[in-house]
Amino acid sequence: MKTYDVVVVGAGAAGMMCAFVAAQRGRRVLLLEKSKQVGRKILMSGGGRCNFTNMYTEPDNFLSQNPHFCKSALSQYTQWDFIALVDKHKIPYHEKTLGQLFCDNKSRDIVQLLLTECERGGVTIETKTRITRIKQQGAGFKVETDDKVITCESLVVATGGLSIPSMGATGFGYHVAQQFGLKNLETRAALVPFVMDKAWLKQYIELAGVSQDVVASTDSRSFREAMLFTHKGVSGPSILQISSYWQPGESVKIDLLPDMDLAQWLIEQKEAQPNSQLKTVIAKLLSKRFATIILQQVDAGRKLADFTNKQLNEIAQTLHQWTIKPTTTEGYKTAEVTLGGVDTDALSSKTMMSKDIPGLFFIGEVVDVTGHLGGFNFQWAWSSGYVAGMNA
Ligand SMILES: Cc1cc2nc3c(=O)[nH]c(=O)nc-3n(C[C@H](O)[C@H](O)[C@H](O)COP(=O)(O)OP(=O)(O)OC[C@H]3O[C@@H](n4cnc5c(N)ncnc54)[C@H](O)[C@@H]3O)c2cc1C
């Protein structure tokens, strides 16, 4: 039987952060990971360059049944704190767009940072470990693995969500929550491409690979970023973002030309060049293939002079309010994150500890706090991991 002050389950972003913070406070920390490598999602993140935070992180960038819950952790450990840590490790990085900070080199730099800090604190890391049982024992916990029994005062669950099962994502954290009587909120794949039905694909599949800067909206939210046609439907940052707000059965409105008053512009074009074909004029704004397909019903080969201003207005509306009705999403197989999870009502926002089970903490993606695309999910992992590390 081995004894530690803190056992952290899951060596991802949140777990490694929590482990080194607790260890550097003088706690004896054991970090248990079921796969053979730590930080696997960090390694694959940001296209291999890890978008490790966002300079404009605000509570409004997170979804949760309780939108206030994330505020305390985010203010106790901010994006600037993590950027200072990255600077301390002399990791080169750059802003790609919209405050998103990416490594110049490889995501491995961030994993190495976390490993170095764990080493400084003297964290014991054990990979390829399967936990078979967890029990409350006295004022702490007994954790059984395939080959040993560990006791600890504090137990931190940092096992992530359900996205990318091929990388070993499991519902382990939700089962632990359930075992100890904490409520789990329904989970759903988020930051995920949409799948369209056969009829839609027949019409648009030849656009696979075409990208367009758009505003994608549901009733509750809008995102201005690129949209990408795929062989299954649509993807790209604006679609991934809006997928977190989309409910099955809902439509998504897409403004294909967000920065302009298209109706006004078409009327001006008609006056300036009445003999130009509509599709030639629209092709200045959209790719020619896209323009041809989307304007199929209006015979876009006709001259501008042949359209009344009312018709041009209607065409403008079609392009400003193009509507799609996704059949479903690509699901956990490709989703970047999981919505829902351990109900924040059961946790203290100041410490991430269970309100009812002293010493039991939940951090990172397993909790019902989900960030937008753009480095916010890692910032939540750092902030919630730090807070638990300071209190475990
Ligand atoms: C392809 C992809 C790209 C992404 N890119 C970005 C990005 O650039 N920026 C960003 O902010 N977010 C990104 N994300 C989201 C981000 O990776 C996650 O939100 C973040 O990793 C969550 O951290 P976590 O520590 O809570 O969980 P995870 O990183 O998932 O870590 C959980 C760990 O627990 C381990 N584990 C699970 N079950 C057990 C068990 N029973 N026993 C022991 N260990 C267990 C897992 O193996 C894993 O190592 C991306 C996600 C994906 C899938």
XYZ file of C-alpha atoms and ligand atoms in Angstrom:
445
model
C 0.000 0.000 0.000
C 1.422 3.406 -1.011
C 0.352 6.709 0.489
C 0.239 10.077 -1.226
C -1.305 13.403 -0.294
C -2.870 13.808 -3.735
C -3.706 11.345 -6.506
C -4.550 12.931 -9.849
C -6.265 10.649 -12.372
C -5.576 11.586 -16.013
C -2.337 13.114 -17.317
C -3.854 15.514 -19.818
C -3.665 19.294 -19.714
C -5.736 19.754 -16.534
C -4.249 16.800 -14.652
C -0.608 17.714 -15.316
C -1.248 21.340 -14.375
C -2.943 20.346 -11.133
C -0.244 17.787 -10.285
C 2.672 20.196 -10.539
C 0.879 23.044 -8.738
C 0.024 20.755 -5.806
C 3.519 19.224 -5.784
C 5.221 22.632 -5.823
C 3.159 23.487 -2.697
C 4.908 20.573 -1.011
C 2.214 17.927 -1.485
C 3.268 14.361 -2.381
C 1.532 13.827 -5.695
C 0.908 10.733 -7.805
C -0.326 11.282 -11.377
C -1.980 8.221 -12.914
C -2.473 7.859 -16.664
C -4.078 4.921 -18.389
C -2.357 5.254 -21.747
C 1.366 4.908 -22.309
C 1.910 8.570 -23.113
C 0.977 11.724 -21.198
C -0.665 14.746 -22.832
C -1.777 12.993 -26.006
C -4.501 15.510 -26.824
C -2.073 18.367 -26.347
C 0.226 16.710 -28.874
C -2.497 16.488 -31.518
C -4.020 19.882 -30.748
C -3.923 22.971 -32.929
C -2.829 20.962 -35.959
C 0.329 19.913 -34.047
C 1.092 23.449 -32.812
C -1.224 23.590 -29.765
C -3.389 26.682 -29.524
C -2.556 26.843 -25.815
C -4.620 29.883 -24.800
C -6.448 32.934 -26.056
C -5.456 36.478 -25.161
C -9.100 37.537 -25.044
C -10.337 34.835 -22.671
C -13.554 35.902 -20.939
C -16.262 33.895 -19.154
C -18.484 34.566 -22.179
C -16.265 32.191 -24.196
C -17.559 29.203 -22.218
C -20.782 27.178 -22.247
C -22.148 25.693 -19.055
C -25.506 25.250 -17.392
C -24.130 27.751 -14.860
C -22.330 30.403 -16.946
C -20.923 32.047 -13.786
C -19.131 28.932 -12.546
C -15.967 29.370 -14.626
C -15.349 32.960 -13.464
C -13.511 32.186 -10.245
C -10.965 29.749 -11.721
C -10.417 31.930 -14.794
C -9.641 34.905 -12.569
C -7.428 32.953 -10.167
C -5.260 31.705 -13.061
C -5.596 33.838 -16.176
C -4.356 33.496 -19.746
C -1.586 35.949 -18.781
C -0.399 33.592 -16.036
C -0.089 30.762 -18.538
C 1.593 33.022 -21.099
C 4.114 34.009 -18.382
C 4.808 30.300 -17.805
C 5.316 29.747 -21.541
C 7.695 32.742 -21.578
C 9.565 31.353 -18.566
C 10.182 28.167 -20.548
C 11.289 30.239 -23.550
C 8.766 28.554 -25.824
C 8.348 30.557 -29.035
C 4.750 31.303 -30.014
C 2.649 33.600 -32.156
C -0.879 34.961 -32.426
C -2.548 33.273 -35.374
C -5.837 35.141 -35.374
C -8.417 36.503 -32.914
C -6.045 36.291 -29.913
C -5.295 32.585 -30.483
C -1.746 31.771 -29.348
C 0.003 28.837 -31.058
C 3.460 27.315 -30.569
C 5.891 28.300 -33.346
C 7.367 24.807 -33.249
C 5.485 21.797 -31.927
C 2.790 21.064 -29.326
C 5.413 18.902 -27.665
C 6.887 22.135 -26.227
C 3.801 22.480 -24.011
C 3.916 18.829 -22.893
C 7.608 19.285 -22.083
C 6.802 22.431 -20.067
C 4.304 20.474 -17.984
C 6.688 17.544 -17.520
C 9.504 19.884 -16.438
C 7.237 21.561 -13.886
C 6.055 18.142 -12.632
C 9.683 17.103 -12.235
C 10.461 20.299 -10.315
C 7.678 19.502 -7.891
C 8.674 15.829 -7.636
C 5.397 14.449 -9.054
C 5.420 10.669 -9.479
C 3.948 9.814 -12.874
C 2.671 6.348 -13.661
C 1.426 5.561 -17.145
C -0.311 2.404 -18.420
C -2.252 2.252 -15.168
C -5.751 0.870 -14.956
C -7.811 1.903 -11.961
C -10.085 -0.910 -10.851
C -11.754 0.608 -7.787
C -12.029 3.847 -5.851
C -13.390 3.965 -2.317
C -13.700 6.578 0.395
C -11.526 5.596 3.329
C -11.397 7.607 6.529
C -10.890 11.260 5.595
C -9.457 10.283 2.214
C -9.624 7.688 -0.558
C -8.354 4.245 -1.447
C -7.494 3.781 -5.126
C -6.927 0.265 -6.440
C -5.111 -0.383 -9.687
C -4.284 -3.660 -11.424
C -1.176 -4.087 -9.318
C -1.340 -1.847 -6.256
C -3.413 -0.079 -3.644
C -2.878 3.629 -3.029
C -4.314 5.821 -0.296
C -4.567 9.593 -0.512
C -6.157 12.598 1.168
C -7.279 14.233 -2.059
C -8.407 12.655 -5.293
C -8.528 14.762 -8.454
C -10.442 13.454 -11.483
C -9.020 14.907 -14.717
C -9.963 12.226 -17.208
C -11.401 14.496 -19.916
C -14.517 14.064 -22.048
C -15.736 11.592 -24.656
C -14.295 13.129 -27.805
C -11.928 11.071 -29.975
C -12.507 7.571 -28.553
C -9.679 6.289 -30.742
C -7.343 8.276 -28.464
C -8.719 6.424 -25.440
C -11.427 8.859 -24.289
C -13.694 7.141 -21.777
C -16.567 8.026 -19.510
C -14.438 7.208 -16.460
C -14.796 10.618 -14.795
C -18.580 10.527 -15.159
C -18.705 7.086 -13.520
C -16.646 8.349 -10.566
C -18.997 11.338 -10.234
C -21.986 9.000 -10.286
C -20.394 6.663 -7.745
C -20.040 9.542 -5.295
C -23.540 10.883 -5.930
C -22.610 13.889 -8.088
C -24.968 14.638 -10.950
C -23.810 14.373 -14.573
C -25.462 16.590 -17.155
C -26.204 15.065 -20.543
C -23.128 15.054 -22.777
C -22.972 15.960 -26.463
C -20.241 16.259 -29.082
C -19.248 19.899 -29.664
C -16.835 21.832 -31.884
C -17.788 19.276 -34.492
C -18.600 19.328 -38.251
C -22.191 19.050 -39.469
C -23.458 16.141 -41.580
C -26.032 16.979 -44.281
C -28.625 14.721 -45.910
C -28.221 12.973 -49.273
C -30.302 15.478 -51.267
C -28.219 18.385 -49.974
C -24.957 16.551 -50.613
C -26.028 15.765 -54.179
C -26.309 19.491 -54.785
C -23.227 20.717 -52.918
C -20.725 17.857 -52.742
C -18.728 19.188 -55.663
C -17.901 22.195 -53.454
C -15.949 19.971 -51.015
C -12.762 21.868 -50.241
C -14.258 25.326 -50.964
C -13.960 27.775 -48.076
C -15.823 31.040 -47.491
C -15.705 33.655 -44.740
C -19.232 33.711 -43.252
C -21.327 34.495 -40.203
C -23.023 31.314 -38.946
C -25.933 31.799 -36.517
C -28.451 29.929 -34.436
C -31.170 31.782 -32.521
C -28.797 32.314 -29.606
C -25.352 32.981 -31.070
C -23.356 34.027 -34.166
C -19.762 33.379 -35.209
C -17.822 35.154 -37.923
C -15.111 32.836 -39.322
C -14.456 30.534 -42.278
C -16.841 27.772 -43.382
C -15.578 24.775 -45.338
C -17.589 22.409 -47.536
C -16.723 18.751 -46.874
C -17.747 15.419 -48.387
C -20.222 14.926 -45.541
C -21.529 18.475 -45.099
C -19.879 21.588 -43.685
C -17.056 22.308 -41.294
C -14.513 25.089 -40.676
C -14.174 27.319 -37.587
C -17.557 29.102 -37.881
C -19.378 25.760 -38.154
C -17.428 24.136 -35.308
C -18.236 27.133 -33.095
C -21.946 27.174 -33.897
C -22.173 23.370 -33.449
C -21.775 23.925 -29.694
C -25.001 25.964 -29.689
C -26.948 23.863 -32.222
C -29.758 21.574 -31.114
C -30.762 18.564 -33.257
C -33.556 19.534 -35.649
C -32.557 23.218 -35.698
C -31.542 25.168 -38.785
C -28.397 27.275 -39.025
C -28.442 30.607 -40.853
C -25.359 31.513 -42.798
C -24.562 34.990 -44.066
C -22.305 34.227 -47.017
C -21.350 37.873 -47.559
C -21.265 39.368 -44.086
C -19.553 42.672 -44.740
C -21.764 44.163 -47.363
C -25.218 45.279 -48.328
C -25.468 42.930 -51.296
C -28.801 44.274 -52.557
C -27.417 47.807 -52.794
C -24.227 46.520 -54.424
C -26.148 44.507 -57.059
C -28.311 47.503 -57.934
C -25.151 49.629 -58.364
C -23.615 46.915 -60.565
C -26.779 46.812 -62.660
C -26.497 50.546 -63.294
C -22.758 50.395 -64.052
C -22.712 47.235 -66.206
C -26.269 46.217 -67.191
C -25.077 43.700 -69.794
C -22.945 41.646 -67.386
C -24.289 38.255 -66.362
C -25.420 37.944 -62.739
C -23.153 34.909 -62.152
C -20.099 36.806 -63.469
C -20.753 39.674 -61.091
C -21.429 37.398 -58.090
C -18.257 35.440 -58.885
C -16.334 38.551 -57.747
C -17.618 37.797 -54.247
C -18.061 34.013 -54.081
C -16.143 31.257 -55.832
C -17.572 30.736 -59.338
C -18.569 27.130 -58.584
C -20.369 28.198 -55.443
C -22.105 31.113 -57.166
C -23.339 28.859 -59.981
C -24.723 26.220 -57.619
C -26.336 28.523 -55.099
C -28.008 30.647 -57.800
C -29.251 27.675 -59.829
C -32.892 28.625 -59.378
C -32.595 32.199 -60.643
C -30.991 31.523 -64.024
C -27.860 33.453 -63.140
C -26.676 33.405 -66.760
C -29.085 36.288 -67.465
C -27.925 39.907 -67.766
C -28.227 42.154 -64.717
C -30.554 44.426 -66.714
C -33.043 41.538 -66.925
C -33.535 41.505 -63.153
C -35.854 43.907 -61.355
C -34.494 45.577 -58.227
C -36.985 43.490 -56.222
C -35.480 40.299 -57.688
C -31.967 41.519 -56.886
C -33.121 42.164 -53.338
C -34.421 38.595 -53.084
C -31.146 37.207 -54.425
C -29.271 39.263 -51.818
C -31.512 37.825 -49.101
C -30.740 34.276 -50.329
C -27.027 34.888 -49.925
C -27.251 36.788 -46.629
C -29.600 34.236 -45.097
C -28.583 30.935 -46.626
C -30.109 28.282 -44.378
C -28.946 24.735 -43.757
C -30.598 22.040 -41.671
C -27.946 19.565 -40.524
C -29.060 15.951 -40.142
C -26.583 15.400 -37.344
C -22.933 16.044 -36.457
C -19.889 13.864 -37.061
C -20.115 12.955 -33.342
C -17.403 12.178 -30.813
C -15.249 10.588 -33.512
C -14.103 14.018 -34.692
C -15.447 16.414 -32.028
C -12.846 18.569 -30.301
C -14.756 18.659 -27.033
C -17.671 17.279 -25.031
C -20.488 19.517 -23.837
C -22.062 18.738 -20.479
C -20.503 16.465 -17.866
C -20.136 16.794 -14.106
C -22.717 19.306 -12.908
C -21.001 22.424 -11.581
C -23.736 22.716 -8.913
C -21.982 19.883 -7.108
C -18.597 21.674 -7.081
C -17.111 24.723 -5.420
C -16.128 27.210 -8.139
C -13.305 28.514 -5.925
C -11.593 25.147 -5.430
C -13.196 22.654 -7.879
C -13.841 20.384 -4.878
C -17.078 18.487 -4.425
C -19.390 20.334 -2.033
C -20.436 17.038 -0.418
C -17.348 14.813 -0.616
C -14.350 16.584 0.940
C -11.109 15.893 -0.934
C -12.772 14.892 -4.236
C -12.044 17.278 -7.132
C -13.106 17.386 -10.810
C -11.224 19.538 -13.333
C -10.905 20.144 -17.079
C -13.215 18.834 -19.742
C -14.979 16.266 -17.550
C -16.764 19.207 -15.895
C -19.737 20.953 -17.521
C -17.648 23.884 -18.767
C -16.859 23.943 -22.493
C -14.882 26.610 -24.293
C -15.262 28.084 -27.738
C -12.731 27.186 -30.400
C -9.512 29.177 -30.121
C -7.468 28.099 -27.089
C -10.248 28.484 -24.516
C -10.500 24.778 -23.683
C -6.861 24.591 -22.719
C -7.229 27.791 -20.692
C -10.056 26.109 -18.785
C -7.790 23.080 -18.208
C -4.981 25.354 -16.881
C -7.298 27.475 -14.713
C -9.340 24.648 -13.201
C -6.169 22.542 -12.805
C -4.375 25.371 -11.007
C -7.256 26.019 -8.631
C -7.540 22.343 -7.673
C -3.740 22.118 -7.375
C -3.801 24.984 -4.861
C -6.471 23.296 -2.757
C -5.964 19.535 -3.086
C -8.083 17.168 -32.323
C -8.219 18.121 -31.166
C -7.579 19.337 -31.213
C -7.731 20.243 -30.156
N -7.090 21.436 -30.223
C -7.222 22.338 -29.213
C -6.507 23.559 -29.217
O -5.661 23.807 -30.096
N -6.745 24.439 -28.200
C -7.615 24.161 -27.173
O -7.790 24.991 -26.270
N -8.269 22.974 -27.114
C -8.071 22.066 -28.098
N -8.729 20.852 -28.033
C -9.518 20.552 -26.821
C -8.544 20.145 -25.695
O -7.631 19.187 -26.199
C -9.275 19.572 -24.499
O -10.318 20.432 -24.098
C -8.312 19.375 -23.338
O -7.304 18.475 -23.724
C -9.021 18.863 -22.093
O -8.047 18.616 -21.120
P -8.303 17.551 -19.972
O -7.013 17.461 -19.238
O -9.536 17.873 -19.248
O -8.599 16.190 -20.745
P -7.637 15.317 -21.709
O -6.638 16.192 -22.367
O -8.562 14.537 -22.557
O -6.858 14.367 -20.706
C -7.502 13.342 -20.009
C -6.466 12.285 -19.709
O -7.045 11.326 -18.848
C -6.660 10.044 -19.290
N -7.631 9.070 -18.778
C -8.897 8.852 -19.200
N -9.454 7.892 -18.479
C -8.540 7.478 -17.557
C -8.528 6.506 -16.528
N -9.575 5.731 -16.288
N -7.402 6.366 -15.776
C -6.313 7.138 -16.010
N -6.251 8.065 -16.997
C -7.372 8.246 -17.746
C -6.644 10.162 -20.806
O -5.873 9.146 -21.407
C -6.009 11.547 -20.958
O -4.609 11.497 -20.955
C -8.555 19.923 -29.050
C -9.179 18.670 -29.004
C -9.006 17.765 -30.035
C -9.679 16.431 -29.940
